[in-house]
XYZ file of C-alpha atoms in Angstrom:
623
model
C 13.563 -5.141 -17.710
C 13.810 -7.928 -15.157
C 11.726 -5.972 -12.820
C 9.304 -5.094 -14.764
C 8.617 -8.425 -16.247
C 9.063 -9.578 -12.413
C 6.225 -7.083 -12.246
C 4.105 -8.317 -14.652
C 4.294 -11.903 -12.980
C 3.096 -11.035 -9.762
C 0.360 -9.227 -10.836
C -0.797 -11.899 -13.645
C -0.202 -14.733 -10.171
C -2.382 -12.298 -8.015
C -5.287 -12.500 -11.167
C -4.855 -16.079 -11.207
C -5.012 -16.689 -6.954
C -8.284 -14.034 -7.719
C -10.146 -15.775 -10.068
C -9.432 -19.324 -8.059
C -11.215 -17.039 -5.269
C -14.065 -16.315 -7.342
C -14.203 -19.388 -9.049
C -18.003 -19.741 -9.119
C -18.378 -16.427 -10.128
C -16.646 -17.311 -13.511
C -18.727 -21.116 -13.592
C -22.373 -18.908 -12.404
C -21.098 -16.585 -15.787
C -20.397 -19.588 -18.024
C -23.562 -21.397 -16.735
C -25.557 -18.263 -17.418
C -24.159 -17.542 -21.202
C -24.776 -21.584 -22.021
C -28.009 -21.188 -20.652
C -28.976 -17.898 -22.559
C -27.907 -19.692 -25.680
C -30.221 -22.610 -25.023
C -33.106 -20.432 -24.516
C -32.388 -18.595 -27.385
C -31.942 -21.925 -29.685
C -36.012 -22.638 -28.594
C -36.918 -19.402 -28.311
C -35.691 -17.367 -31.339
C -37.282 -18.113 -34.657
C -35.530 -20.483 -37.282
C -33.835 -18.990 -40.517
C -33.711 -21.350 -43.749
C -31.475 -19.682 -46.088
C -31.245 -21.117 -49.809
C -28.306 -20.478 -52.447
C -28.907 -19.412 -56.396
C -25.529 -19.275 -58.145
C -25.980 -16.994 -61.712
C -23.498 -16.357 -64.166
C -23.447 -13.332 -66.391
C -22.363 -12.565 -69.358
C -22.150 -10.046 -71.987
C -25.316 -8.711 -73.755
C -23.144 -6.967 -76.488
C -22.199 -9.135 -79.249
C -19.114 -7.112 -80.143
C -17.715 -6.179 -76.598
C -15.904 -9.863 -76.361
C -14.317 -8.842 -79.643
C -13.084 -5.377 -79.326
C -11.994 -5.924 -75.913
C -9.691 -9.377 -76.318
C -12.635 -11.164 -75.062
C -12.968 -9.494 -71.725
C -16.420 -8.175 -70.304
C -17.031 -5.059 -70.242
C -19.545 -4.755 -67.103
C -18.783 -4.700 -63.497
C -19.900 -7.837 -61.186
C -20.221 -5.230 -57.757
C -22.431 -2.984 -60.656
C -24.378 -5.913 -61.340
C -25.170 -6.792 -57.460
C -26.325 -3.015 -57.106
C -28.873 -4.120 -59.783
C -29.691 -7.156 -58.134
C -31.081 -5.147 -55.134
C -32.594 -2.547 -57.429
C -36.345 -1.608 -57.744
C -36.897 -3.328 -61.500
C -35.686 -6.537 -59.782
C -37.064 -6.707 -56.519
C -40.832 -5.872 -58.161
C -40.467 -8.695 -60.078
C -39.539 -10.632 -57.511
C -42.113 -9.406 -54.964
C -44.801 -10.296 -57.890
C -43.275 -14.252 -58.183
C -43.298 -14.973 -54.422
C -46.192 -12.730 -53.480
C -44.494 -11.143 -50.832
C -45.634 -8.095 -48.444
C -42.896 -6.397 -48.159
C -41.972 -4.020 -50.160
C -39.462 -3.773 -53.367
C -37.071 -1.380 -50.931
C -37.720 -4.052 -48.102
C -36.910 -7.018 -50.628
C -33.763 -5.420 -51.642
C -31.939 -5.281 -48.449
C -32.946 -8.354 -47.232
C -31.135 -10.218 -49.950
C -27.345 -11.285 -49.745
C -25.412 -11.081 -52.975
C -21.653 -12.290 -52.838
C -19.082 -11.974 -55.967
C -16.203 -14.525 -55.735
C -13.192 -13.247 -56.577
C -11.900 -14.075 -60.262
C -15.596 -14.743 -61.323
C -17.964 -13.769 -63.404
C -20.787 -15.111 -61.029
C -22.939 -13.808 -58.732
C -23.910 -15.801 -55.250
C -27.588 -15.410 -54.331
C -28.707 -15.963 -50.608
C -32.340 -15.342 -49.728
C -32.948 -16.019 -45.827
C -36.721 -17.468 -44.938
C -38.793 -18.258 -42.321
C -39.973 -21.759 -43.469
C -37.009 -23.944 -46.306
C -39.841 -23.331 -48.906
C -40.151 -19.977 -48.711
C -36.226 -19.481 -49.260
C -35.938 -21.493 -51.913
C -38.489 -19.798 -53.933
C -37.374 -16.204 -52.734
C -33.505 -17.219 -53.551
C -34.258 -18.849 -57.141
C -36.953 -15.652 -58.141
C -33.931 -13.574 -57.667
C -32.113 -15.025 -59.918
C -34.835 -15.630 -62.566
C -35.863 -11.649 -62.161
C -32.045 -10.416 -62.379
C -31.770 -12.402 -65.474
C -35.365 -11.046 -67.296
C -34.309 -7.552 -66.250
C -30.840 -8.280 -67.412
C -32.236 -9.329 -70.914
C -35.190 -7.226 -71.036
C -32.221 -4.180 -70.843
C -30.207 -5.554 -73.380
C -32.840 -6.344 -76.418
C -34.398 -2.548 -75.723
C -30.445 -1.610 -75.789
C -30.110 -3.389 -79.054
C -33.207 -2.502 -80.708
C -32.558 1.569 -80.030
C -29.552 0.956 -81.823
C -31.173 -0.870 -84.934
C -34.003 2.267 -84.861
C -30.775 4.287 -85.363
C -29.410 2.133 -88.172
C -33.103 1.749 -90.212
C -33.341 5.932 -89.925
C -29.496 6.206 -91.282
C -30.489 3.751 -93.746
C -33.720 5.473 -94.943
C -31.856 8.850 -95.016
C -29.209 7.242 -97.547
C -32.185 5.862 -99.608
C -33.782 9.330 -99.721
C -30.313 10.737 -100.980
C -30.172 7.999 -103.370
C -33.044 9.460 -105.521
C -31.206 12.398 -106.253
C -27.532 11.892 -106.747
C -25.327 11.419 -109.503
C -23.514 7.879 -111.266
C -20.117 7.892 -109.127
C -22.429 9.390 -105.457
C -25.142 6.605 -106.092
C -22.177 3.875 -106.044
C -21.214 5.346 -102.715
C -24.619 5.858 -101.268
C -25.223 2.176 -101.945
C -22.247 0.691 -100.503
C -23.291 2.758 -97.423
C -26.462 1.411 -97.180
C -25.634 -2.328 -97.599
C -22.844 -1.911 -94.635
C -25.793 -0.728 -92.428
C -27.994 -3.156 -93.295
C -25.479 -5.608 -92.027
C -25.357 -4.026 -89.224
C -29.159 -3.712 -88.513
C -29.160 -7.187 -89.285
C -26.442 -8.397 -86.562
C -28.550 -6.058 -84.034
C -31.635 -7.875 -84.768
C -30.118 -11.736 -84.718
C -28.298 -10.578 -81.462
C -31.553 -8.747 -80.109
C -33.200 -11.701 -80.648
C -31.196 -14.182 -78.864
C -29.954 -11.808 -76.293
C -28.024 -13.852 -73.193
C -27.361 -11.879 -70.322
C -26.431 -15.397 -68.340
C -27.649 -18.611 -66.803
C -28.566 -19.843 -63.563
C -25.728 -22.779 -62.965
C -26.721 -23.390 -59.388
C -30.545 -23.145 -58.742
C -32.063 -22.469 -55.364
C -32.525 -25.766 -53.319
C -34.661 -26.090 -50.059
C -31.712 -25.930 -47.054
C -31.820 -29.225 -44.953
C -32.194 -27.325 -41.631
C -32.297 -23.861 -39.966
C -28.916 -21.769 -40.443
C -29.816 -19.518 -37.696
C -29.790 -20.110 -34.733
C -26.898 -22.971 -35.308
C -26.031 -24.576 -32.112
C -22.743 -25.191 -33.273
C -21.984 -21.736 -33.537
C -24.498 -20.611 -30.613
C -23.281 -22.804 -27.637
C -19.784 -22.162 -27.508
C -20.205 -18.463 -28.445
C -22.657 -18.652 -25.152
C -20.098 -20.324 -23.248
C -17.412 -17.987 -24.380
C -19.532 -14.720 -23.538
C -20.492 -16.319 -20.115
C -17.129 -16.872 -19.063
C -15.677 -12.972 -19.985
C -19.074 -11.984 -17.899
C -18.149 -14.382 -15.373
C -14.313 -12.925 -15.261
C -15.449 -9.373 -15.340
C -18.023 -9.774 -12.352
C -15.391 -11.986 -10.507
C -12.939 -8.483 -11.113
C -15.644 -6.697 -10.220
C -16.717 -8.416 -6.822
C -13.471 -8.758 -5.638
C -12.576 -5.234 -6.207
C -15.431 -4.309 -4.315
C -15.291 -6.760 -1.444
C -14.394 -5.073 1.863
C -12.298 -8.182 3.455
C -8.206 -8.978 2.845
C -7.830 -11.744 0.717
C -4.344 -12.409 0.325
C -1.549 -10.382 1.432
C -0.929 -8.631 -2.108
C -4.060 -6.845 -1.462
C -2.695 -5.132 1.886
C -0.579 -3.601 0.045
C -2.499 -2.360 -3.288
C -5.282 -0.642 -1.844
C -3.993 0.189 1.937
C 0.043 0.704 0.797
C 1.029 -0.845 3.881
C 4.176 -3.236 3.573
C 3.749 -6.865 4.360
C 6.537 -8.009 6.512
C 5.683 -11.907 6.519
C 2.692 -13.681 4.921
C 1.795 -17.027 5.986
C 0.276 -18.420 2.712
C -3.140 -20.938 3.432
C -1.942 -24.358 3.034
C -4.498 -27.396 1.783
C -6.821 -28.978 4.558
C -7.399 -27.601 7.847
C -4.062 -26.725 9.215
C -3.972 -24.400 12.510
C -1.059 -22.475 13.370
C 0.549 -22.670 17.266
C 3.967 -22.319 18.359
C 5.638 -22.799 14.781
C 9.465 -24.883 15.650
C 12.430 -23.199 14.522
C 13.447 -25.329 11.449
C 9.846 -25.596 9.634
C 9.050 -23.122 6.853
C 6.920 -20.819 8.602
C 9.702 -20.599 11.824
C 12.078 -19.753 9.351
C 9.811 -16.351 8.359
C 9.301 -15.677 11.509
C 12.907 -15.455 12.286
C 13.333 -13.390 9.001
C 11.106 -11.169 10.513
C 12.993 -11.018 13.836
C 16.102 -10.150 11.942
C 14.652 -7.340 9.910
C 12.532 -5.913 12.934
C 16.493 -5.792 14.674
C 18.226 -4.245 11.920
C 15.252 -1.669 11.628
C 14.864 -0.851 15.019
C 18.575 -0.768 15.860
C 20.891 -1.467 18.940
C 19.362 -0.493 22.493
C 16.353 -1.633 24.017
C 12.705 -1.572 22.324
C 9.131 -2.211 22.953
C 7.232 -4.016 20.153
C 3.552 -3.873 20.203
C 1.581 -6.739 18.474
C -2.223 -5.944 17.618
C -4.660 -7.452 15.390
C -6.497 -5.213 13.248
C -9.825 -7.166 14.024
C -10.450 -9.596 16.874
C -9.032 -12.998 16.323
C -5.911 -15.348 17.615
C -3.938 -14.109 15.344
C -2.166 -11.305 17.795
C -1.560 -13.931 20.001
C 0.278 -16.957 17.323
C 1.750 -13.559 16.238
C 3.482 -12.300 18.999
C 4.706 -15.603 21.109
C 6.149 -16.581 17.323
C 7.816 -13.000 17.066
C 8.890 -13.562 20.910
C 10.188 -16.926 20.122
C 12.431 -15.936 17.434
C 13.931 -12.470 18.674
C 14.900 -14.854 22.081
C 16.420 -17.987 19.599
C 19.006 -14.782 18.289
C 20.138 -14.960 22.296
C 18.100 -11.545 22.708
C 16.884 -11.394 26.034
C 13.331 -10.630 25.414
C 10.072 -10.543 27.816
C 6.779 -11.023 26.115
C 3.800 -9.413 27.981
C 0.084 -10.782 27.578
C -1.471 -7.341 27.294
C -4.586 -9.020 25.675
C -6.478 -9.672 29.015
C -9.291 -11.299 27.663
C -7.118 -14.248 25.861
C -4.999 -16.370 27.434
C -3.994 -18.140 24.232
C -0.648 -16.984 24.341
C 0.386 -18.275 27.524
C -1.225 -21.987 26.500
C 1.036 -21.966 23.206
C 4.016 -21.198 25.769
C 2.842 -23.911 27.844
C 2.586 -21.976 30.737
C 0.180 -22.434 33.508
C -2.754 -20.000 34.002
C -2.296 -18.201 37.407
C -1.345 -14.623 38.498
C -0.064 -12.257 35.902
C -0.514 -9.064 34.597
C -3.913 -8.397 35.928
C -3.109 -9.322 39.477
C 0.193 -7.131 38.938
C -1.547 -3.954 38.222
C -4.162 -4.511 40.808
C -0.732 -4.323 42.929
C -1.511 -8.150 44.360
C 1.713 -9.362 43.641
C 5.076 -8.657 42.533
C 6.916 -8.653 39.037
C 8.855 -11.770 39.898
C 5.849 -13.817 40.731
C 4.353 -13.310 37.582
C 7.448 -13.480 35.116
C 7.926 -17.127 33.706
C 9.960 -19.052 31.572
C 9.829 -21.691 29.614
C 12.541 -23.774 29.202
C 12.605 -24.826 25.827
C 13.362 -20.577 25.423
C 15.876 -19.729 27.781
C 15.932 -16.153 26.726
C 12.090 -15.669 26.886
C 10.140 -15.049 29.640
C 6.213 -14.257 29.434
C 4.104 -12.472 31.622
C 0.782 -13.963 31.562
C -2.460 -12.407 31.580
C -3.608 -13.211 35.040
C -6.873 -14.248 36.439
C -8.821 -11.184 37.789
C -8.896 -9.902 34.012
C -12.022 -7.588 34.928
C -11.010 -5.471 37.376
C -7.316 -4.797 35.976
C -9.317 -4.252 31.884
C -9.185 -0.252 32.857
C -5.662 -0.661 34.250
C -3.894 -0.718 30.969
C -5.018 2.862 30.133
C -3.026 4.453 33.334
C 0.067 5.375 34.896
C 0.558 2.036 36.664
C 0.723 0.330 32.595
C 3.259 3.230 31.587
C 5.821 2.898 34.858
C 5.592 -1.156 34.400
C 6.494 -0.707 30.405
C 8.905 1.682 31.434
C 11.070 -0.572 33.969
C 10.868 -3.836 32.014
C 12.408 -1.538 29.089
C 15.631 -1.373 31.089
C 16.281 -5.205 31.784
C 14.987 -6.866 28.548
C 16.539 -6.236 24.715
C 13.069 -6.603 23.095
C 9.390 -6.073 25.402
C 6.930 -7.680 23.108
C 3.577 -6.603 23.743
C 0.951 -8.449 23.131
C -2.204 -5.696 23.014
C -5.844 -6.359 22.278
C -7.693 -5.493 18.857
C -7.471 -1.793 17.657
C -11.521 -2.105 17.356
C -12.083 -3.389 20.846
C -10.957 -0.181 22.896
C -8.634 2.390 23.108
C -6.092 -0.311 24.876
C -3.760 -0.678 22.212
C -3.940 2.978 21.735
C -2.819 3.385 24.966
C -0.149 0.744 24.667
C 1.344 2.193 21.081
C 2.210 5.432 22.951
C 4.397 3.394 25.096
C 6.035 1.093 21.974
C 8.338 2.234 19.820
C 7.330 0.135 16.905
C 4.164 -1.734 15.935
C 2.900 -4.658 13.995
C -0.605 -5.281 12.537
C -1.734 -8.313 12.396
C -4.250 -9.314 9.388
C -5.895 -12.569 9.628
C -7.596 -13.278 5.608
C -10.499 -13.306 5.076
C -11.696 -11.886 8.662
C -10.033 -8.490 8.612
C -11.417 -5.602 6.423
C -9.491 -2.919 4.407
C -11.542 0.426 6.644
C -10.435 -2.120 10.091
C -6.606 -2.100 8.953
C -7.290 1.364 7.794
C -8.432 2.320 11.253
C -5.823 0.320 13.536
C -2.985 2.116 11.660
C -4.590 5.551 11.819
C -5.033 5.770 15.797
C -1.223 4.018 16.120
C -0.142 6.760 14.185
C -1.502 9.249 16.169
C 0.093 7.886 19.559
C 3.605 8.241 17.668
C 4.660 4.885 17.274
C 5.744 3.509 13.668
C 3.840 1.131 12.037
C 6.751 -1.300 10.090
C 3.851 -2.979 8.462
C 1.663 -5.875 8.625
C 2.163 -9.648 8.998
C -0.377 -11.448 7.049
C -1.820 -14.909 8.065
C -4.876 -17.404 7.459
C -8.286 -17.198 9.411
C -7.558 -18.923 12.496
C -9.915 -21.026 15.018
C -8.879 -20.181 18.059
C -10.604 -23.290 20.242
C -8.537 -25.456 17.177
C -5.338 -23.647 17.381
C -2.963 -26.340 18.332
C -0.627 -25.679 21.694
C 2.205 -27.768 22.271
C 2.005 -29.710 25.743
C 4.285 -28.032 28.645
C 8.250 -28.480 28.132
C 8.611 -27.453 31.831
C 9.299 -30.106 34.475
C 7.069 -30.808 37.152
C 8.288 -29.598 40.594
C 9.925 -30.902 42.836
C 8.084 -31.297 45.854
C 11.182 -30.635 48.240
C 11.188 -26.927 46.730
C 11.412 -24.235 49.992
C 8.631 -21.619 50.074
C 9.727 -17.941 50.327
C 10.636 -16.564 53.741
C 8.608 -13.903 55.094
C 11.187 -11.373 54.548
C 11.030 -11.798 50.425
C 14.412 -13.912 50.155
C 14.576 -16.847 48.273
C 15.653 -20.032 50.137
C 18.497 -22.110 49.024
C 18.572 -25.460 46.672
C 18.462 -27.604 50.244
C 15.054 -28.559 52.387
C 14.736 -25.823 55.417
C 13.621 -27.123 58.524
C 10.246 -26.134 59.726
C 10.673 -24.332 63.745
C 8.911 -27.190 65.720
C 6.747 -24.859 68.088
C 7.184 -25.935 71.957
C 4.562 -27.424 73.731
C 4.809 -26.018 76.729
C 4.881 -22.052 75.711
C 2.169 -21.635 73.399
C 3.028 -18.863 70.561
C 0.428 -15.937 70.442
C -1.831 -16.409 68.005
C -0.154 -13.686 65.378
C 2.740 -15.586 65.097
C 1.678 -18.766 65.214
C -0.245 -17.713 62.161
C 2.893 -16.163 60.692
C 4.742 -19.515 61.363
C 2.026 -21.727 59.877
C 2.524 -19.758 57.094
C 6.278 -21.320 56.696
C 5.130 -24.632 57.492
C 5.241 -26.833 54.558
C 1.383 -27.689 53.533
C -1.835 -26.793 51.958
C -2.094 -23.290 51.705
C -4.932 -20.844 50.127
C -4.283 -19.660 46.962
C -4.217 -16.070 46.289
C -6.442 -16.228 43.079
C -8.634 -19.100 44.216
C -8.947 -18.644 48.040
C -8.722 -22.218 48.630
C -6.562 -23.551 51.869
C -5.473 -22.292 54.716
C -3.623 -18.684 54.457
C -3.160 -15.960 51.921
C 0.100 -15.387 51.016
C 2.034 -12.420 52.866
C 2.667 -9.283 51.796
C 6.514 -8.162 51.287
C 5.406 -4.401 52.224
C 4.108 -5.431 55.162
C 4.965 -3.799 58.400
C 6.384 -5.426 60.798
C 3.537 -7.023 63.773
C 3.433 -6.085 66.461
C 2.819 -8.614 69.627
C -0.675 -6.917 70.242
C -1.573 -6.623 67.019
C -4.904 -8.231 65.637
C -5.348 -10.766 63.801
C -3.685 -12.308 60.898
C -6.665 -11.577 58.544
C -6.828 -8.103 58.729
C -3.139 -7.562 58.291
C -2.832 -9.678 55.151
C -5.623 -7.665 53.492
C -4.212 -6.208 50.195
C -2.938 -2.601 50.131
C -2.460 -1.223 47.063
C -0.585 1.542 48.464
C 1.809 -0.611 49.848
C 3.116 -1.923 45.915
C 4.430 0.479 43.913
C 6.084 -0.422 40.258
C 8.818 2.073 40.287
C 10.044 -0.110 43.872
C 9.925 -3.807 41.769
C 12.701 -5.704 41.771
C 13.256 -5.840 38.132
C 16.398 -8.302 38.942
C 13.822 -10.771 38.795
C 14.330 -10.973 35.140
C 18.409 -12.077 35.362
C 18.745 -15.812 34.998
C 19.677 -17.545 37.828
C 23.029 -18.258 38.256
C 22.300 -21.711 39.620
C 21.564 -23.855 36.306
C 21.458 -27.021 38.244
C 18.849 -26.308 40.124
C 15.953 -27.169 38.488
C 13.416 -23.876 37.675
C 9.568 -23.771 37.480
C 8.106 -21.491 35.081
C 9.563 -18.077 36.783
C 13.068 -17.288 36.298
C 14.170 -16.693 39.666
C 11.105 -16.544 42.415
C 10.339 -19.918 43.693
C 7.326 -17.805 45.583
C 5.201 -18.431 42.090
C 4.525 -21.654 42.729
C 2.618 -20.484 45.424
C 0.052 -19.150 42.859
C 0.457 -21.466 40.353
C 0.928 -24.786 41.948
C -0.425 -26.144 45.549
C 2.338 -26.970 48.052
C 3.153 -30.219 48.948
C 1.555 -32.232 51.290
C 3.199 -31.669 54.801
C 5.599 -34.199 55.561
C 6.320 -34.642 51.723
C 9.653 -35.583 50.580
């Protein structure tokens, strides 16, 4: 009982939230009836209708008498006369009407109160004159035709009595002393009676008029009383039913109820659309909206179960919403203490890394183009401990076809191992076949519907070709249209670096917490050029970056072979090799926090080579 009537509630609040939707349908509906019933108040032509009240009585002066004073006619009998021929001839004849008797008839209203012995006369007009007369001839010809019946009544009946009385006479002649005494008493009693017959034919009452017809004092019909709000009331059921009607038939999510009526896909979270302008970013923990998030996060662990899983975020239609969708959904698997690795798959939008605060440089692109290694492009930010992001790079072009092959698939693959939850971030189901490609490697995926942009046959779609890769859809998170050049993104929590940070040597290990010394070069024996290149490379200064090409040098390759003293020059060595970078040979301990808390960590967890790509050295000679 609860649930039903819980039932009934939601579905009477999703009505409601409808109809606010459609609001001016319901005000164009009302707006429309008001507006027919004004026309139709000047258009349509008046109606005067005028009242006769009769009152009838008995034509019979001995009915009353033998029947305790009761009548002994019918008031619904006497309205079927009313509308008969006899009465509507005279009455067509006293107002010179063109219609005819039938016509008349049924044009006339005739009421009987109850407990009355009166008829109610209403005769409807086109002008108050006309239905006054028409109204008050009724009456006048119902009560001639009324007495007209009764004296010809009364009058057969004394024709009856003067032949019974004439026979009795003719007996009369002929009969004996005690018959004749008989005879004659017979004939005076019938005399009496002819006599009543003819006093009562004579002043035969069938009834009165007590009300006579009176001009009306203005039109009945149409009565704006009555016509406006019956207008107003007619608009607004049009207006609701075309509101039901549009809406039904409206191709776009409106609110997150409707996900799951016509598509039966569950909604996992639904972030209702507050008042004013309010853009979504990276929600904090404690606010209302954090706090779903993080009932997501629990329900997407208990679903998916202990081990380690890949979570692919996709929108079903382009928008910011993946993006808000999946660093929120990052942020709150890694405040359970999960460690968890969100991956910008969506090349094309680098929202996600600016709600992290994390600076735009090498990422995912550059790491499938085999430019650099995994721990060069995994970051942190500090505020999350357990998360770290990998953003989506700056050569987004050439590494767009990358996320389709074998080099997405091994990467996928070996982050699986180190982190508890991979959360991918993947472009729109309608752009491409890239988060196809990506829900083959996922073992779970969320749909992201931003209302009013997404459409029912887009949601449709997005879950269909997940479905076919193999990976379950848990259902859809549901969350206002979204600006993406207003979405607000917090400012960086990271500190700036210190500029007394040591580079990477050339042989991929990290230096310590402590300032190396650069090799002073001797004056006297000058280095050959190939290593003097190599050690200008370790020499604190301006350097080129690798996604720019700004500075001096590009920075060295870790597959490198070894040079050789005759080798050529620098710049052909350093020219990248993507044969050289494989993902299977990554150092995936890249993702293992660094014992050393004190020191203080840019945004990668472990590699201080990053800043390389995302921050110019220090001047040389810096502290």
């Amino acid at each position: 009982m609860d649930s039903t009537a819980k039932a009934d509630s939601t579905e009477l609040a999703e009505y409601a939230a409808m109809l606010r939707r459609r609001w001016w349908v319901v005000v164009a509906g009302a707006m429309l009836g008001l507006a027919i019933a004004g026309a139709g108040l000047v258009l349509l032509p008046k109606s005067y209708v005028s009242t006769a009240i009769v009152q009838v009585t008995a034509t019979d002066p001995e009915v009353p008498k033998s029947n305790g004073g009761k009548n002994d006619f019918s008031l619904e009998t006497e309205a079927q006369r009313l509308r008969s021929t006899e009465v509507t001839s005279l009455v067509q004849k006293r107002i010179g009407a063109s219609d005819s008797p039938l016509a008349l008839g049924r044009r006339v209203q005739v009421t009987v109160p109850p407990n009355s012995s009166v008829l109610v006369i209403e005769w409807a007009a086109s002008s108050s004159g006309k239905a006054r007369a028409g109204a008050q001839a009724f009456a006048e010809a119902y009560l001639q035709n009324r007495n007209q019946k009764a004296v010809q009544r009364l009058q057969s009946q004394a024709a009856v009595l003067e032949k019974q009385i004439n026979d009795v006479r003719t007996k009369l002649t002929t009969a004996g002393a005690t018959q004749r005494r008989v005879l004659t008493a017979q004939i005076n009693a019938f005399s009496n009676k002819l006599t009543d017959l003819q006093v009562a034919a004579a002043n035969v009452d069938g009834g009165e008029i007590i009300t006579s017809a009176s001009p009306p004092a203005g039109p009945s019909s149409p009565d704006p009383v009555k016509f406006l709000p019956s207008g107003l009331a007619g608009g607004l059921l049009l207006g609701i039913i075309l509101a039901i009607m549009y809406d039904r038939f409206d191709r776009r999510v409106r609110v997150a109820g409707d996900v799951e009526r016509v598509l039966d896909l569950p909604v996992l979270l639904s972030i209702p659309q507050r008042r004013g302008k309010e853009e979504l970013g990276l929600l904090p923990a404690r606010s209302r909206s954090g706090q779903n998030f993080h009932e997501l996060a629990h329900e997407l662990t208990a679903t998916l179960g202990h081990g380690n899983h890949v979570i692919l975020v996709t929108g079903a239609a382009p928008g910011p919403g993946s993006s808000i969708v999946s660093v929120n959904l990052a942020a709150a698997l890694a405040r359970t203490g999960s460690n968890v690795l969100l991956v910008c798959a969506n090349l094309q939008s680098p929202l996600a890394a600016d709600l992290l605060g994390l600076h735009r440089g090498a990422g995912l692109s550059e790491l499938l183009l085999a430019r650099v290694e995994l721990r060069d492009v995994v970051r942190r930010n500090h505020a999350l401990p357990s998360l770290a992001t990998i953003t989506p790079g700056a050569d987004v072009d050439l590494a767009a076809e990358m996320l389709q092959r074998e080099q997405m698939a091994r990467l996928i693959g070996s982050l699986r191992e180190k982190a508890r939850f991979t959360v991918v971030e993947a472009p729109s189901t309608e752009l491409g076949a890239d988060a196809q490609a990506l829900a083959d490697l996922s073992d779970a995926a969320l749909i992201v519907v931003e209302t009013p942009r997404t459409k029912y046959a887009q949601i449709r779609d997005g879950v269909r070709r997940i479905h076919r890769m193999g990976a379950a859809v848990l259902g859809a998170v549901v969350l206002p249209k979204q600006d993406e050049i207003a979405v607000t993104t917090p400012a960086p929590s990271l500190p700036r670096e210190p500029r007394d940070m040591p580079p990477r040597r050339r042989d991929g290990s990290a230096g310590s917490g402590a300032q190396l010394p650069a090799p002073v070069p001797a004056p006297s024996a000058p280095k050959e050029p190939r290593r003097a290149a190599a050690h200008a490379a370790r020499e604190p200064g301006p350097r080129r970056d690798p996604l720019t090409g700004e500075a001096d040098q590009p920075r060295p390759r870790k597959h490198a072979r070894p040079a050789a003293p005759d080798a050529g020059p620098l710049d052909d060595q350093d020219k990248p090799n993507d044969k050289t970078i494989t993902l299977s040979k990554v150092n995936l301990d890249a993702f293992v926090p660094p014992d050393d808390s004190v020191s203080p960590a840019a945004d990668t967890l472990t590699d201080k080579a990053a800043q390389k790509v995302n921050r110019p050295r220090p001047p040389e000679g810096g502290a």
